[in-house]
Every structure is written in structure tokens, then in C-alpha cells.
Coordinates of C-alpha atoms in Angstrom, one line a residue:
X1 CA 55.9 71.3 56.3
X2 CA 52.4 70.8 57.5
X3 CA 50.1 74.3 58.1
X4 CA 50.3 74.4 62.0
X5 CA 54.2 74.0 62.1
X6 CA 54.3 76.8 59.6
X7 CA 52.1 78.8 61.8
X8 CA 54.1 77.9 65.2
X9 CA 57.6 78.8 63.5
X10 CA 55.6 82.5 62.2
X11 CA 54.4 82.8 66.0
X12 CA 57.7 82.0 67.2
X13 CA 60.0 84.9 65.0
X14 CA 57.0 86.7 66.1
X15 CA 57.7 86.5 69.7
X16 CA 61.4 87.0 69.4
X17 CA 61.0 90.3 67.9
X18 CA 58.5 91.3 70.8
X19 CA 60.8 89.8 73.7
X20 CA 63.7 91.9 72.1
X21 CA 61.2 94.9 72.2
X22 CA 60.9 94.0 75.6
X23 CA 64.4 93.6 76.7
X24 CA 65.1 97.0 75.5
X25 CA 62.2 98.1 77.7
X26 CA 64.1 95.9 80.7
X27 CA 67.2 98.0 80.0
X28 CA 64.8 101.5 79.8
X29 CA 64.0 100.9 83.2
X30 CA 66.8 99.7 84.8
X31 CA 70.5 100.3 83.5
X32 CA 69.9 102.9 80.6
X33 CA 71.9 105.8 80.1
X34 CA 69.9 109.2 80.7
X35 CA 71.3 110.5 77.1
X36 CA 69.9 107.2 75.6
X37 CA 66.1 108.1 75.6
X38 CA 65.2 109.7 72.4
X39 CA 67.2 107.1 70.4
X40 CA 65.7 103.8 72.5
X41 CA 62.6 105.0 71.4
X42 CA 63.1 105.0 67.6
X43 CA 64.5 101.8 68.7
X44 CA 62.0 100.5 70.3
X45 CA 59.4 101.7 67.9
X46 CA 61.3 100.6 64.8
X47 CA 61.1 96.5 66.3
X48 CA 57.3 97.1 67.7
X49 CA 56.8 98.4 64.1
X50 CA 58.6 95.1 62.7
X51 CA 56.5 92.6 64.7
X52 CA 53.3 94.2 63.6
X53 CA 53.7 94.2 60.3
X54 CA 54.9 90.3 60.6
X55 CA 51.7 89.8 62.4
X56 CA 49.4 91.7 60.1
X57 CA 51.3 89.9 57.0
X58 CA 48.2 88.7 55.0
X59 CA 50.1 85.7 54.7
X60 CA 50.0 84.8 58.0
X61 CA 46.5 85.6 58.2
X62 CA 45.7 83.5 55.2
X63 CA 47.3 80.8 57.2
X64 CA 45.4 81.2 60.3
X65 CA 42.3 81.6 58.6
X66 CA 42.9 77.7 56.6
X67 CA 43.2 76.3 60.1
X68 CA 40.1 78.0 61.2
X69 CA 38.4 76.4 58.7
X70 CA 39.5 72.9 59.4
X71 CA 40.3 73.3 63.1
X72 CA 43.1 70.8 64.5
X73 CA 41.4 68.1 66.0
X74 CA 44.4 68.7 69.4
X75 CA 42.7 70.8 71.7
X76 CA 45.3 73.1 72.5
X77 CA 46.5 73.6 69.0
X78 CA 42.5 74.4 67.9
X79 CA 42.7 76.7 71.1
X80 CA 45.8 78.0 69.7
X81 CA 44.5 79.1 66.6
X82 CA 41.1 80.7 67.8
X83 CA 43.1 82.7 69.9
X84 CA 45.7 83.9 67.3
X85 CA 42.7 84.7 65.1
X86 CA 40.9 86.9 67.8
X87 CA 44.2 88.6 68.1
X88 CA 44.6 89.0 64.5
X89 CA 41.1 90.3 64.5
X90 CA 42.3 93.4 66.5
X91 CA 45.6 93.5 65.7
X92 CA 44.8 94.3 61.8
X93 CA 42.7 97.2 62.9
X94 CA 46.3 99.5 63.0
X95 CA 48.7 100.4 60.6
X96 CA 52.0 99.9 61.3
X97 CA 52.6 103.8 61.4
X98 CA 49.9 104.1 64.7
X99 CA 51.5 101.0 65.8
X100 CA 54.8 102.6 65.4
X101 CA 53.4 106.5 66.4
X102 CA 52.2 104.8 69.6
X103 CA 55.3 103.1 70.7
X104 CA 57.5 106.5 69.9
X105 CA 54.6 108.1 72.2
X106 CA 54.7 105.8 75.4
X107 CA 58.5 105.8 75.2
X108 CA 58.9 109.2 75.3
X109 CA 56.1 109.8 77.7
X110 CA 57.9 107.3 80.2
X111 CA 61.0 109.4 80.0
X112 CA 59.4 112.7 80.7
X113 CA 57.2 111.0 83.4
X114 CA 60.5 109.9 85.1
X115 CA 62.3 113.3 84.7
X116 CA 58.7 115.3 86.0
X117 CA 58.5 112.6 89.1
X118 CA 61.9 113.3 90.5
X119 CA 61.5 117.1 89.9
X120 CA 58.0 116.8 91.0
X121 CA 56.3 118.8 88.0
X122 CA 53.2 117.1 86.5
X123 CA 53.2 119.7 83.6
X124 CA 57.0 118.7 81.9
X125 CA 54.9 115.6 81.5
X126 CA 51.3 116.3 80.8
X127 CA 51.9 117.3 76.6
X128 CA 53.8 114.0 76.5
X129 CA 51.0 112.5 78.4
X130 CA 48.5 113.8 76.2
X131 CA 49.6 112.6 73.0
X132 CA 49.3 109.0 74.6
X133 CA 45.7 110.0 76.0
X134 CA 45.0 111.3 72.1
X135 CA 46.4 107.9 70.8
X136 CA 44.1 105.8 73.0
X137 CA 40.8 107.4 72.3
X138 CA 42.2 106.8 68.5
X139 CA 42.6 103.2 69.6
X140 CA 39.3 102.6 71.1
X141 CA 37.8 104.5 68.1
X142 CA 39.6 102.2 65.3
X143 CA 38.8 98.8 67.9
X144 CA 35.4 99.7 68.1
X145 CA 33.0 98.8 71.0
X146 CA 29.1 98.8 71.8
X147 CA 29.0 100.2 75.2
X148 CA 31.6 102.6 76.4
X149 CA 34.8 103.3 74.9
X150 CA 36.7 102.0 77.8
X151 CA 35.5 98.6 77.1
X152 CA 37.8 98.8 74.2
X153 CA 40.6 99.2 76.2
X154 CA 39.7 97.2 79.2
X155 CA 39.4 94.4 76.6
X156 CA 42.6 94.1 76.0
X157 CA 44.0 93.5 79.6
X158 CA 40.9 91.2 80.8
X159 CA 39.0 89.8 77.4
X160 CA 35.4 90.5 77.9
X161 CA 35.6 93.0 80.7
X162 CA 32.9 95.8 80.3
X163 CA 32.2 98.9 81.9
X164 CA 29.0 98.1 83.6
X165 CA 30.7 95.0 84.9
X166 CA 33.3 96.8 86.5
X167 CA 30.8 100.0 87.6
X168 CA 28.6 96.3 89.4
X169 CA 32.4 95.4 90.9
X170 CA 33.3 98.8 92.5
X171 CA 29.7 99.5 93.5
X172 CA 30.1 96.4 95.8
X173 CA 33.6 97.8 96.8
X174 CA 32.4 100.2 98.2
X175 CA 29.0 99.0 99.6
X176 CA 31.1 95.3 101.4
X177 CA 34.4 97.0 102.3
X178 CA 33.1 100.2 103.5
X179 CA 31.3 98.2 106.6
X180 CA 34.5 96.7 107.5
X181 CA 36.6 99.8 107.3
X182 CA 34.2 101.9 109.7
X183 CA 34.6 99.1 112.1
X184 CA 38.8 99.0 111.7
X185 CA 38.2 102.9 111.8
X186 CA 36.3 102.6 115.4
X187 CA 39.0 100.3 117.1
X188 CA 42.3 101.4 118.5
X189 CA 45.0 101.9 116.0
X190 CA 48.0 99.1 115.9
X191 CA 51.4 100.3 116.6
X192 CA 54.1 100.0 113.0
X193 CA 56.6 102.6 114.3
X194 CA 59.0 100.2 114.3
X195 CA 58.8 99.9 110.6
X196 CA 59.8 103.2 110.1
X197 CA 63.3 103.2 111.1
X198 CA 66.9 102.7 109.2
X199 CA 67.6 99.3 107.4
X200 CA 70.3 98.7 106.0
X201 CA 70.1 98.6 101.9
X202 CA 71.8 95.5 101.9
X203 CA 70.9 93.4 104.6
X204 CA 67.0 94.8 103.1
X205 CA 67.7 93.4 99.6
X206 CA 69.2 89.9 100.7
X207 CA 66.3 89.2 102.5
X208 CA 64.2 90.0 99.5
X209 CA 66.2 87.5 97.7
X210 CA 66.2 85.0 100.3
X211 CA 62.1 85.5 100.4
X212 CA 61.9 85.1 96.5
X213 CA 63.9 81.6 96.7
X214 CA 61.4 80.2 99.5
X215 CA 58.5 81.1 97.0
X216 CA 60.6 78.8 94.7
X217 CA 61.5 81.8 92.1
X218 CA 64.1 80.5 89.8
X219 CA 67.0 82.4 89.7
X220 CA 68.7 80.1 86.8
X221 CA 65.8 81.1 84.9
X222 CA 65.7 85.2 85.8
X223 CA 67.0 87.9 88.2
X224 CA 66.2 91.0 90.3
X225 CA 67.0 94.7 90.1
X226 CA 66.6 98.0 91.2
X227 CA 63.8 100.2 89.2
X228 CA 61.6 103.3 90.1
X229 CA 58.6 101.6 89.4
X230 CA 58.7 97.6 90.5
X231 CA 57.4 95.7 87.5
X232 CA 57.8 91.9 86.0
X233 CA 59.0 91.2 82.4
X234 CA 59.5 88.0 80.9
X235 CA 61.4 87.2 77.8
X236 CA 60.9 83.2 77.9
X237 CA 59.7 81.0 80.5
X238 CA 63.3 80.3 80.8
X239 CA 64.2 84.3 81.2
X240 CA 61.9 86.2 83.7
X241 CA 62.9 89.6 85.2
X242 CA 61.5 91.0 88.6
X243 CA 62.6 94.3 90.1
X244 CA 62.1 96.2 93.3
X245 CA 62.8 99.1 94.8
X246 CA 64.3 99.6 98.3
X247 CA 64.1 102.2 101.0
X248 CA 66.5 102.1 103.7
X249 CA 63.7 104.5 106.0
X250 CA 61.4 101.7 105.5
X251 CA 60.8 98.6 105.8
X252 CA 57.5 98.5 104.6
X253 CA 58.6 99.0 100.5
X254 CA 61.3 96.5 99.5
X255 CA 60.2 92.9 100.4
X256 CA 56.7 93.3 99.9
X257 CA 57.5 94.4 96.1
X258 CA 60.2 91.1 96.0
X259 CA 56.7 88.8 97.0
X260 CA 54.5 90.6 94.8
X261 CA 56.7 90.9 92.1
X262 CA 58.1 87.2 92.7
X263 CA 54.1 85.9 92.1
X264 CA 53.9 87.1 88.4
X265 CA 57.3 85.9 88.2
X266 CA 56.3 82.1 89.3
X267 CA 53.1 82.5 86.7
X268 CA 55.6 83.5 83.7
X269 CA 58.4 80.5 84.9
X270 CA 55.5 78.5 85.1
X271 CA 54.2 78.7 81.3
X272 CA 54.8 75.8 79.2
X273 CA 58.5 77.0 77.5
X274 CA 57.6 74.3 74.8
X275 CA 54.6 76.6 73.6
X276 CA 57.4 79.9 72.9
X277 CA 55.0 82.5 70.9
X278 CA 52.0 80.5 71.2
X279 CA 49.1 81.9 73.1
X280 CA 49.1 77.9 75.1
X281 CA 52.6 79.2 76.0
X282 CA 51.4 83.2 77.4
X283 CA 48.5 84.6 80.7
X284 CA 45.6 84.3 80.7
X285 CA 45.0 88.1 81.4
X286 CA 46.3 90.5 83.7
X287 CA 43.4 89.6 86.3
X288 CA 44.5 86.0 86.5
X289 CA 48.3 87.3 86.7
X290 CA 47.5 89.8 88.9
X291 CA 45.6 86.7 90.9
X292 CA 48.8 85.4 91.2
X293 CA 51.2 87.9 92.8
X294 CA 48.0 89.0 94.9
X295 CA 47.9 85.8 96.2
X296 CA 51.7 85.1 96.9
X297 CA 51.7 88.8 98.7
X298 CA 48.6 89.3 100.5
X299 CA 46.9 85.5 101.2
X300 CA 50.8 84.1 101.7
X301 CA 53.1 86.6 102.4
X302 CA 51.4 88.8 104.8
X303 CA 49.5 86.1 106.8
X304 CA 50.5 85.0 110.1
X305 CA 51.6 81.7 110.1
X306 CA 54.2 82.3 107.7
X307 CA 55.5 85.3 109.7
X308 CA 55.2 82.8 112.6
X309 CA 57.6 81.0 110.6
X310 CA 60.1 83.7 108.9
X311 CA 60.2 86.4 111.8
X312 CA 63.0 85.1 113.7
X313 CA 65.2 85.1 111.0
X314 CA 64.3 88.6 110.8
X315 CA 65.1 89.7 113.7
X316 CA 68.3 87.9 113.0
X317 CA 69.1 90.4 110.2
X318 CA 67.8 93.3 111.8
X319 CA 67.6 92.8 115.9
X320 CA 67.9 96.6 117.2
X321 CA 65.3 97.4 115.0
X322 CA 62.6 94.7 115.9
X323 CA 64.2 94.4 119.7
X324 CA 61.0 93.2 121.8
X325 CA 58.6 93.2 118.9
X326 CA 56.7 89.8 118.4
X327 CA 55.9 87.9 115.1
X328 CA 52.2 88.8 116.1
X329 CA 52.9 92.4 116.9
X330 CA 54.9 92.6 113.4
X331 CA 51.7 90.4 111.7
X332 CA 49.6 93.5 112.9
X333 CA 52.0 96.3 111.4
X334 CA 52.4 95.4 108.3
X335 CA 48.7 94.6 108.1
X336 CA 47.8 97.9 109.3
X337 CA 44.6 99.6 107.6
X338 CA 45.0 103.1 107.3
X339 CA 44.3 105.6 104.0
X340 CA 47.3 106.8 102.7
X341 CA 48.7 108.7 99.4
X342 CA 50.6 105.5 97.6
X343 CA 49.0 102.7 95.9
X344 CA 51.4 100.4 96.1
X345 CA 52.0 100.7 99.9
X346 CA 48.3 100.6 100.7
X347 CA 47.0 98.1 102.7
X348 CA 45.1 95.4 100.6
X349 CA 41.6 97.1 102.0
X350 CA 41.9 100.7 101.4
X351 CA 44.2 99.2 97.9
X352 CA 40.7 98.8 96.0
X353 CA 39.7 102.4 96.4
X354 CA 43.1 103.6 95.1
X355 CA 42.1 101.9 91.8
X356 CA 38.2 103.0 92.2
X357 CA 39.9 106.4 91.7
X358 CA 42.1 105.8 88.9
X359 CA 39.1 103.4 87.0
X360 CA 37.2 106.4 87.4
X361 CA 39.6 108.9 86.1
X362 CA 40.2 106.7 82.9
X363 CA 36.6 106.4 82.5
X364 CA 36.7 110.7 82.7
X365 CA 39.6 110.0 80.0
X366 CA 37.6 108.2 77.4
X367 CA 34.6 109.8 77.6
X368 CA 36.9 112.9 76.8
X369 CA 35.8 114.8 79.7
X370 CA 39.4 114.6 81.2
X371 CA 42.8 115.4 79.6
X372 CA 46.0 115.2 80.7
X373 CA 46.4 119.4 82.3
X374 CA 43.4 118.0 84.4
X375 CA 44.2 115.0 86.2
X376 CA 46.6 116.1 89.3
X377 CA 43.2 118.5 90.3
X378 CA 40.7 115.5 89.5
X379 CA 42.8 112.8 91.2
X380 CA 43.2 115.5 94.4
X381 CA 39.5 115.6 94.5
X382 CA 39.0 112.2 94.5
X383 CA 41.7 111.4 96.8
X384 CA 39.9 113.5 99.5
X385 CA 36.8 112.2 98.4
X386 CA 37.3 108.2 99.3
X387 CA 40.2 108.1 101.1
X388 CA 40.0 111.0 103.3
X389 CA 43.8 112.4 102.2
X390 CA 45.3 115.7 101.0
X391 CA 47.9 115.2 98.2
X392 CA 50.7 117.1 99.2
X393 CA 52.7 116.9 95.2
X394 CA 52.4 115.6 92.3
X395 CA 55.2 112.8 92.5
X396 CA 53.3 111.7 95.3
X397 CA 49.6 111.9 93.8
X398 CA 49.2 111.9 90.1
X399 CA 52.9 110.9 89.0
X400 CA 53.2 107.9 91.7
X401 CA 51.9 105.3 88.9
X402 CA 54.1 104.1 85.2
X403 CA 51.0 102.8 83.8
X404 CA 49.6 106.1 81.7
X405 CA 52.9 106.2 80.4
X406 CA 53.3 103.0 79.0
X407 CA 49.5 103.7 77.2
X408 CA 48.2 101.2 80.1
X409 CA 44.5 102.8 80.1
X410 CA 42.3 99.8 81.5
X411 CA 45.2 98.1 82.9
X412 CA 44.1 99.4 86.6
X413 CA 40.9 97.6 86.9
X414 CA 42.6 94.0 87.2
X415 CA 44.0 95.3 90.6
X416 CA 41.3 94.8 92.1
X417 CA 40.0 91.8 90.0
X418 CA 43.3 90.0 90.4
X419 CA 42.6 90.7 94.6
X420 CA 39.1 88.7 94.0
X421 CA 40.6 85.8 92.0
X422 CA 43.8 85.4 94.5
X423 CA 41.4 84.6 97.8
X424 CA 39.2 82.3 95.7
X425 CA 41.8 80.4 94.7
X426 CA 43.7 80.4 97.5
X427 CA 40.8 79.1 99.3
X428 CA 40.6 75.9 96.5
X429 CA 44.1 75.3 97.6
X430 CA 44.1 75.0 100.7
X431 CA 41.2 72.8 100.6
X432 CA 43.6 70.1 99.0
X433 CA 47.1 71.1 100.3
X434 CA 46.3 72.4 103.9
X435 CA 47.3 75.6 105.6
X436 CA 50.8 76.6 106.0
X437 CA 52.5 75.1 109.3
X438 CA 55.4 77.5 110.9
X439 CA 56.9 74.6 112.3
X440 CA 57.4 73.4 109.2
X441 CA 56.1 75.7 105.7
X442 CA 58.7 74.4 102.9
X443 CA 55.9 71.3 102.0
X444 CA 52.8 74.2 102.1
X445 CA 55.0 76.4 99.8
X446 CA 56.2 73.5 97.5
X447 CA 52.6 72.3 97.5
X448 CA 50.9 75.6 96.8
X449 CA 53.0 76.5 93.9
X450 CA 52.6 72.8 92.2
X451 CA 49.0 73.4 93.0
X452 CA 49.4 76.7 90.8
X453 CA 51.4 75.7 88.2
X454 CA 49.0 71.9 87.7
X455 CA 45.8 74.3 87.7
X456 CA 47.1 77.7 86.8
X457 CA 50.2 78.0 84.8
X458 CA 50.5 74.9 82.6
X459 CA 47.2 75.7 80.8
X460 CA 48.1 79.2 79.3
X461 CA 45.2 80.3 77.3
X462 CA 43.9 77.3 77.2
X463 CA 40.8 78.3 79.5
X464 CA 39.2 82.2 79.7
X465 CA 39.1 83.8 83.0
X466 CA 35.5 82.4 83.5
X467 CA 36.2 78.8 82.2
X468 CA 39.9 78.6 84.6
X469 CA 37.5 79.9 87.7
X470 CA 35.0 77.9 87.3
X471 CA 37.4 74.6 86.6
X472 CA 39.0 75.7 89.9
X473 CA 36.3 76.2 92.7
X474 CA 33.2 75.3 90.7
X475 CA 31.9 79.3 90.3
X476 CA 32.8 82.4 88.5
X477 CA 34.4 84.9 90.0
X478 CA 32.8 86.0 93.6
X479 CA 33.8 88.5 95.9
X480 CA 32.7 86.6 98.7
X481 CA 35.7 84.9 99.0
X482 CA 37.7 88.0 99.6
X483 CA 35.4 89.1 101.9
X484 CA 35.7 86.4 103.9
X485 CA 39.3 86.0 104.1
X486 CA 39.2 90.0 104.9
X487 CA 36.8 89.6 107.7
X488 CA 38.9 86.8 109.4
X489 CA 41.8 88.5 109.0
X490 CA 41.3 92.0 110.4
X491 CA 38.6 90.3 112.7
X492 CA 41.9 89.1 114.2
X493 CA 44.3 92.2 113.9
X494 CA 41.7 94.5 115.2
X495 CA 39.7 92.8 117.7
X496 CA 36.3 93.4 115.7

């Protein structure tokens, strides 16, 4: 057996023991008995424990290290193996007890931020909390870094993402969008009160599905189910999970979760299944995925021709509820700018300062000038600070997100990131498919996702960030491109 098929077949058991991690994290989430906690995470840390030390085996790194040295002369297997050795690089930096310590910690820390949302009591969470706040700064320590610690952390989520990169980002956050806000602010408010009536669980949820099958999500290849928190989670190209979570007050939670959550899904259908455990076969980054559901949700699924398009069937579904209200009218409601308490129901303007916020409460985390008995006062503050709002509880201010739970310190960042990407790419698109026609959208849809998956998906880690942009519309990554989609848009909405 030649070196790179034993170093495929190691990458491979690898990835099986990590999917099986993951599908035990699926279940966590989703169908798990309330009993079941404390012994799902021994469980889950005993297999995170196992797939560390198989990828730490100096074996394997022996391996890895022979075809470093006399790099396959395949691109994407030479590719392949730079990328395993960066990984090994940081992965050898833990034990397999932290590795292990850390995966007790965020399980139990999920569980006890489930139990303190529902009862609305940040402090039966914050000593869970802590512990993975203690085991992070550990982390950045042990990873090392030259400017901050967060760039540790970041690093893992987006490779090569620094603090003063992201301070440059948010400072232009707030210096473009805040212009554009102020004007929205000035003009008279559009009317959504038609979204906040019953609908029917059901009728809700079959929509959602009906949605996700337009976007050309497999369903042979994954399903979708109910969690608190709506989240992706793959297992194979051939197995990808979405969930959502459905309010029959509302309509403005379900289906826009289903989109959103049906985008990461096409990126993960979308890898190359023949590259299993391989980084050719796995994201780019969580900006780039994040580009992706972004895009499906926001520069897709909340423009107006394609509500042009899917309103009547609708109304259909639910016609007391949308009785004399217009595709246009319900293009302006669910578009509606206005600060609120919920990330994840925020309109995609007012969205980047909900992660401003939490970027800037991490960064208070790392420096150790935060810990976990501070945050619901800190986010409070800053919640009144950018977006105007009082924070009535906990489960709707500082316990609203999964993320800290799951030790996902840096993840928040790619929000915003992920928002930049989407319009730039969207914008390449449509320069060689078209816009979407109403009269008749199954070719644009078809067209947009084979434009994603020939220039997107297929390459896995082939390209960085930068390299994949820059392929794409000829530039890194530039704001500009949001802005000038946002503009448009609420230009239109608003009358501004």
C-alpha cells in the first residue's frame, strides 16, 4: 500500500469516529432523553478522546511528515497533506485528557444552558460556563499567538483571522451601516403585523420543507427536525442534518431558519463524498459556510422576486392570515429594519451589531477582564449601547445563543464575514446566471446552486478564503458589495 492510501484510510477511521461523535451530538439536541445528559457526555468525551489520540498517533504524524517532504505531485492530494499537517500542527498541542476535559465541559455546559434558558436563570449555568471560559484561555495559551489571544481562537473558525482585522471590519460596520440605518430610522415604519398572528405548526413546517426542496436540499441524503437552537450537522456528504424551530405566534422564526439552515446544508451535500475525512472532502471555514446560508437566506430568500414568485402559494396555505396583503407588502415585512433583543430574528442590518456585541464580549473574555458571573450585566450594557434595547431576561439576552456552550469563542465573528462573502458572490453569480425570474425561478435556482457547487463546494480546501474569493470575483473580500446590495434594497423598502 503506497504512503497516501495509508494516509487516506487513517483520515477516513479518523472521520468516522468524529461523525459518530457528532451524531451523538445530533441526538443531544434533538431526541435525547433529559436523564441521558451526564452519561452522553462521558460518551461523547470518551470517542472525542479516541479520535484525538488517533490523530496525534506519532505514527500518523510520521506519515504525514514523509509526504511533506516529497509532496504528491496531484494537487489536491499535496493540498491534502499541507492541510492535515497544519492541523496536526495544532492538534498535537493537547493531551488527550484537555481534549477529553474539554468535551466533558461543553457537554455539560450545553445541558445546564438548556435547563437555565427554559427556567430563565443565567447563574444555574454561569459555573458550567466558566469552566469552558477557563478551558479556552487554556487553549489559546497552549495554541499560542503573537497578537491577542483571541486570534488563537478565531483561527480556528476562519484560518488567519486576526484581531485587528476584525477591530478594521466592525469599525467600518459601524462607520457604512450606521448612515444607512439613520436614514431607515428617519422614514416611516413598514407595517409586519400580519406576521404576528397564529399559524398553524403544521401547515408552518410543510412549507419549510417544501422551501428546502426548491433550494434543491436532498432529502435522500438528510432530514429536518425540531431543536431549541437551529443548527446544521453533517455526518457525510451523503448524510446532512438541518433543524428548525417553529412558532405558531409567528411567522417570522420557522422558514427563515429552514433557508438558512438549508444553505449550509447544500455546501455540506455539496462536498466531494469521494474525499470522506480528507480536508478536499470538508469547508473551507465557517466564513465561507456561513457565505453560503447567508446567501440562500438573505440575497435569495428574502428578495423580492422570489417572493414575487412563492407568495401566492402562501397565501394558499395560510389565506386569513395574509387576506389583502401583497407579495410587495409581505417583501417589506419580513425585511423590516428595526433593533430588537434576538440575533437570529434580526434583520440582516441591525444582525452585524448583534455580533459587534458578542465579538466584543469574547474579546472582554480572553483578555480575562470578563467571566462568566459578568456577562448578562456586560451584554445588557451593550445591548442598550448599539442597539438602543433594554433586555428584559436572561433567556432572552445572554442565554439566547448555544455557541459558549459548545466552547464556540471566535465562532461569532464569521456572522458577519459570512454576510460579506454571500453578496460578493452572489453578485459573481448573477453576472453569469441572471437574476431570478418569478414567472419562471426553477432554472435561476438550479443555475445558482450549480454555480455554487462548480465554484464553491467541489473544491473543499482546496483554495483559502482569500485564494476562493479572489478566484471568484477577481478581489479579496470587500464590503462594498454588501453595501451595495443593502443600499438597493432598503433604498426600495423604505423609499430612501
Amino acid at each position: 500500500m503506497d504512503k497516501y492510501t495509508q494516509y487516506t484510510e487513517a483520515l477516513s477511521e479518523i472521520a468516522d469516529i468524529a461523525h459518530a461523535t457528532a451524531l451523538l451530538h445530533w441526538d443531544l439536541e434533538t431526541y435525547m432523553p433529559e436523564k441521558s445528559h451526564a452519561r452522553r457526555a462521558q460518551q461523547i468525551g470518551t470517542l472525542s478522546k479516541l479520535a484525538h489520540i488517533k490523530m496525534t498517533d506519532p505514527e500518523l504524524k510520521k506519515l504525514v511528515d514523509e509526504l511533506l517532504a516529497n509532496l504528491p505531485t496531484d494537487v489536491k492530494q499535496a493540498s491534502n497533506i499541507k492541510q492535515t499537517a497544519r492541523d496536526l500542527k495544532r492538534k498535537t498541542l493537547f493531551d488527550s485528557k484537555f481534549v477529553e476535559e474539554m468535551s466533558r465541559a461543553t457537554s455539560e455546559a450545553f445541558f445546564h444552558w438548556q435547563e437555565a434558558k427554559k427556567k430563565n436563570d443565567f447563574s444555574l449555568y454561569a459555573p458550567f460556563l466558566q469552566k469552558v471560559i477557563d478551558l479556552k484561555r487554556k487553549e489559546a495559551e497552549i495554541v499560542g499567538y503573537e497578537g491577542h489571544p483571541y486570534d488563537a481562537l478565531c483561527d480556528e473558525f476562519e484560518p488567519d483571522c486576526t484581531v485587528a482585522q476584525l477591530d478594521a471590519l466592525f469599525e467600518g460596520v459601524k462607520k457604512d451601516l450606521k448612515p444607512l440605518l439613520d436614514a431607515i430610522k428617519a422614514k416611516p415604519q413598514v407595517n409586519d403585523s400580519f406576521m404576528d398572528q397564529y399559524f398553524n405548526h403544521d401547515k408552518q413546517w410543510d412549507f419549510g420543507i417544501e422551501v428546502l426542496k426548491d433550494m434543491g436540499y436532498d432529502f435522500e441524503a438528510g432530514r429536518q427536525d425540531v431543536s431549541s437552537h437551529p443548527f446544521t450537522i453533517n455526518f457525510s456528504a451523503t448524510d446532512v442534518r438541518v433543524t428548525t424551530r417553529v412558532s405558531e405566534e409567528t411567522f417570522n422564526e420557522m422558514l427563515w431558519s429552514c433557508i438558512h439552515e438549508g444553505g449550509h446544508a447544500l455546501y455540506e451535500q455539496g462536498l466531494p463524498d469521494s474525499e470522506y475525512g480528507l480536508p478536499s472532502g470538508e469547508a473551507i471555514s465557517l466564513g465561507i459556510h456561513e457565505s453560503q446560508s447567508r446567501l440562500w437566506e438573505n440575497n435569495v430568500g428574502r428578495s423580492l422576486p422570489f417572493w414575487e414568485w412563492k407568495f401566492a402559494r402562501l397565501k394558499e396555505i395560510f389565506p386569513t392570515q395574509f387576506e389583502g396583503v401583497s407579495a410587495l407588502d409581505f417583501f417589506k415585512a419580513m425585511n423590516k429594519v428595526q433593533s430588537s433583543l434576538i440575533r437570529v430574528n434580526a434583520d440582516e442590518l441591525t444582525y452585524h451589531f448583534h455580533i459587534l456585541i458578542r465579538y466584543e464580549i469574547e474579546k472582554g473574555i480572553m483578555e480575562g477582564k470578563l467571566n462568566a458571573v459578568d456577562l448578562p450585566a456586560a451584554w445588557n450594557a451593550k445591548y442598550k449601547e448599539y442597539l438602543g434595547v433594554d433586555v428584559p431576561s436572561d433567556s432572552q439576552g445572554v442565554l439566547q445563543d448555544i455557541h459558549w456552550s459548545h466552547g464556540s469563542i471566535g465562532y461569532f465573528p464569521t456572522y458577519s464575514i459570512g454576510s460579506f462573502y454571500a453578496a460578493q458572490f452572489h453578485a459573481a453569480a448573477e453576472k453569469k446566471i441572471g437574476k431570478l425570474d418569478p414567472n419562471n425561478p426553477k432554472p435561476y435556482l438550479e443555475n445558482l446552486l450549480a454555480w455554487l457547487r462548480e465554484n464553491i463546494h467541489q473544491y473543499g480546501k482546496l483554495y483559502s478564503s482569500k485564494e476562493l474569493c479572489e478566484r471568484i470575483s477577481d478581489e479579496p473580500l470587500n464590503s462594498k458589495y454588501f453595501m451595495d446590495y443593502a443600499n438597493k434594497k432598503y433604498s426600495t423598502i423604505y423609499g430612501i
